[in-house]
C-alpha atoms as a printed R data frame, in Angstrom:
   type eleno elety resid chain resno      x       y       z
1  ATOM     1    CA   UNK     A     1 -8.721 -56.471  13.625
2  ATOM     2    CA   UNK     A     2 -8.955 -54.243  10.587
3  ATOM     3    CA   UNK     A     3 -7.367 -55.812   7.363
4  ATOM     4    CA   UNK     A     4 -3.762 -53.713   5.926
5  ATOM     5    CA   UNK     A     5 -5.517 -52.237   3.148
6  ATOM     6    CA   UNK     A     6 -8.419 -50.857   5.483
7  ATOM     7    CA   UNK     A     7 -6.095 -49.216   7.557
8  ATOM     8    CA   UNK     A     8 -4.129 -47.664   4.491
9  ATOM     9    CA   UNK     A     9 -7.457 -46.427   3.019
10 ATOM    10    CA   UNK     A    10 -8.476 -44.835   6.413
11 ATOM    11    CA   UNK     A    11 -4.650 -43.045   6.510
12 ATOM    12    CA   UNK     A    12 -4.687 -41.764   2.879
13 ATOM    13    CA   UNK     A    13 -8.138 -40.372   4.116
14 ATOM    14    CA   UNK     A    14 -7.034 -38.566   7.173
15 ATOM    15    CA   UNK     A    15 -4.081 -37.574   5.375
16 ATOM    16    CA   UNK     A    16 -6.370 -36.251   2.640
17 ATOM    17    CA   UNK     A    17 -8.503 -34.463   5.074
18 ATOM    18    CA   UNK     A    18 -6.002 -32.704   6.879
19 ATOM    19    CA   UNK     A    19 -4.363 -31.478   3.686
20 ATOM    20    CA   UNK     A    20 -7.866 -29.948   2.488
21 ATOM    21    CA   UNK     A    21 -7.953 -28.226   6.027
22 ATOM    22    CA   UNK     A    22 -3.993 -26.986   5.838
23 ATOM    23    CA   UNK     A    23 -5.067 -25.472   2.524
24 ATOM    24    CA   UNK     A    24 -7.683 -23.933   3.601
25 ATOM    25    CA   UNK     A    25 -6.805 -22.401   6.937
26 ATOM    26    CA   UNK     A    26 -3.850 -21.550   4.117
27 ATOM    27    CA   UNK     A    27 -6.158 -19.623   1.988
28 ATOM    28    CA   UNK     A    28 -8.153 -17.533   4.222
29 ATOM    29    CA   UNK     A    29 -5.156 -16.471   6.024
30 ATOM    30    CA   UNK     A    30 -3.778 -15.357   2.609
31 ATOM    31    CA   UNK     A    31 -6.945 -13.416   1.368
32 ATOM    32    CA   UNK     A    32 -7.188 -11.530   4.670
33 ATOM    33    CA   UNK     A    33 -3.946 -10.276   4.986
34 ATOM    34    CA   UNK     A    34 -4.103  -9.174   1.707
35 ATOM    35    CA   UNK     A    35 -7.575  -7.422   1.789
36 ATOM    36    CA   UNK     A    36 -5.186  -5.878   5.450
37 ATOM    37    CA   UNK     A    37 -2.015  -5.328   3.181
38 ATOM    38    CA   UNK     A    38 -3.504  -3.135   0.200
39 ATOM    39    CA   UNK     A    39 -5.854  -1.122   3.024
40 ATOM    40    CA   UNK     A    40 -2.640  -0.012   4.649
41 ATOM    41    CA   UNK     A    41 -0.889   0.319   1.399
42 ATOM    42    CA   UNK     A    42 -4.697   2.529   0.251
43 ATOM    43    CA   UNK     A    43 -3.632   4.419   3.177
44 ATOM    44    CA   UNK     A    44 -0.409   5.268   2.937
45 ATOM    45    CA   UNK     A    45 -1.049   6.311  -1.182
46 ATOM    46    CA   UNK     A    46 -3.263   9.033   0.642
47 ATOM    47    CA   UNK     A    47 -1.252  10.490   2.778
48 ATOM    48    CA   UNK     A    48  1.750  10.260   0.079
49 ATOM    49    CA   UNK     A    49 -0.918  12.446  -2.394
50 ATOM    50    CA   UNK     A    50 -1.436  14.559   0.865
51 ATOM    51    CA   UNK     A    51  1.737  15.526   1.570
52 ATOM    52    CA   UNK     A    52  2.844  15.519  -2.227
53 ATOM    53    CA   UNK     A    53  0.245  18.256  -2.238
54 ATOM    54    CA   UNK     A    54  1.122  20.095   0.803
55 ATOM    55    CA   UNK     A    55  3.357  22.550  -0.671
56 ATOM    56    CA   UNK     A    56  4.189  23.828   3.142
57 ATOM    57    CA   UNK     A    57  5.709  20.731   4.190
58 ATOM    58    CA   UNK     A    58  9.745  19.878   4.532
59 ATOM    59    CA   UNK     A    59  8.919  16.558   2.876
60 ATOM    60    CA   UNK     A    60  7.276  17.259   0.069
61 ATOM    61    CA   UNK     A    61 10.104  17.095  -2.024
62 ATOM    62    CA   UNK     A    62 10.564  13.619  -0.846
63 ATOM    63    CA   UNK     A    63  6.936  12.823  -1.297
64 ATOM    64    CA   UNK     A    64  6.902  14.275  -5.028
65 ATOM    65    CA   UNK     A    65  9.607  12.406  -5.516
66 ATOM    66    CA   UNK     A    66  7.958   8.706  -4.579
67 ATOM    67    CA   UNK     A    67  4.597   9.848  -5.970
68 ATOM    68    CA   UNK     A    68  6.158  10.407  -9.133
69 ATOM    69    CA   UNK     A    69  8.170   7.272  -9.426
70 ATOM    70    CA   UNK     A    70  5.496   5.246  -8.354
71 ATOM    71    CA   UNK     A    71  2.344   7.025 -10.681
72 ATOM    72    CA   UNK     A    72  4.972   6.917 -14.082
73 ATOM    73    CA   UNK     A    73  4.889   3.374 -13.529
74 ATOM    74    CA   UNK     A    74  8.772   3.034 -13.395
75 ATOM    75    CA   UNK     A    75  9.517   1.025 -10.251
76 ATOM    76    CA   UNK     A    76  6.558   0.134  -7.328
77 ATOM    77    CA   UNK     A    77  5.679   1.824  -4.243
78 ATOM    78    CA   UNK     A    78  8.774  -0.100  -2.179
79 ATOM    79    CA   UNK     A    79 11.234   0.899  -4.358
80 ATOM    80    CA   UNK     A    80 10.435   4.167  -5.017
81 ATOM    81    CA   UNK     A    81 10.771   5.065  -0.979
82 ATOM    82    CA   UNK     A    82 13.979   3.322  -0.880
83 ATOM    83    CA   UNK     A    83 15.197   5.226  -3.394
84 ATOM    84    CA   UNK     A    84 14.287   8.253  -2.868
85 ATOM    85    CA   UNK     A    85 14.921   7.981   0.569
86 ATOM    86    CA   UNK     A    86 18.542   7.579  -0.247
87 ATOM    87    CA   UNK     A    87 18.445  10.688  -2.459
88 ATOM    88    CA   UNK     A    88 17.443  12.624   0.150
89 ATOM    89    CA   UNK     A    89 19.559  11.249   2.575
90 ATOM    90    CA   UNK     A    90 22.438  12.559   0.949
91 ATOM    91    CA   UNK     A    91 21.723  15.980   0.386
């Protein structure tokens, strides 16, 4: 039979263990959907410049609009398409 104080050592140990491998399953998870998240947002800053600078398009107004928001630095990307969603929404 294994003394009390073996068998707490051996729990704090797999407890330890297990931790280490939440955290890192935890990390990597993290780091690649945020290497995925700023692609898509890479993306999405292209086509908002490309349609910004499509001067034939109904939406360019709209994409001016959340290009300029979002490249004077006055509220992020998110933001910016809600509101100027809104604005055009109402007209």
């Amino acid at each position: 039979m294994i003394p009390r104080i073996e068998r707490l050592i051996i729990h704090l140990f797999v407890v330890f263990i297990f931790s280490l491998a939440f955290v890192g399953v935890a990390e990597v998870m993290y780091w690649l959907y945020k290497k995925e998240y700023l692609r898509a947002k890479a993306k999405y800053l292209r086509e908002l410049i490309d349609q910004k600078n499509d001067l034939s398009s109904l939406n360019e107004p709209f994409y001016t609009c959340v290009y300029e928001k979002w490249n004077s630095g006055e509220m992020p990307l998110t933001e910016a398409n809600t509101l100027c969603s809104i604005k055009f929404e109402q007209n």
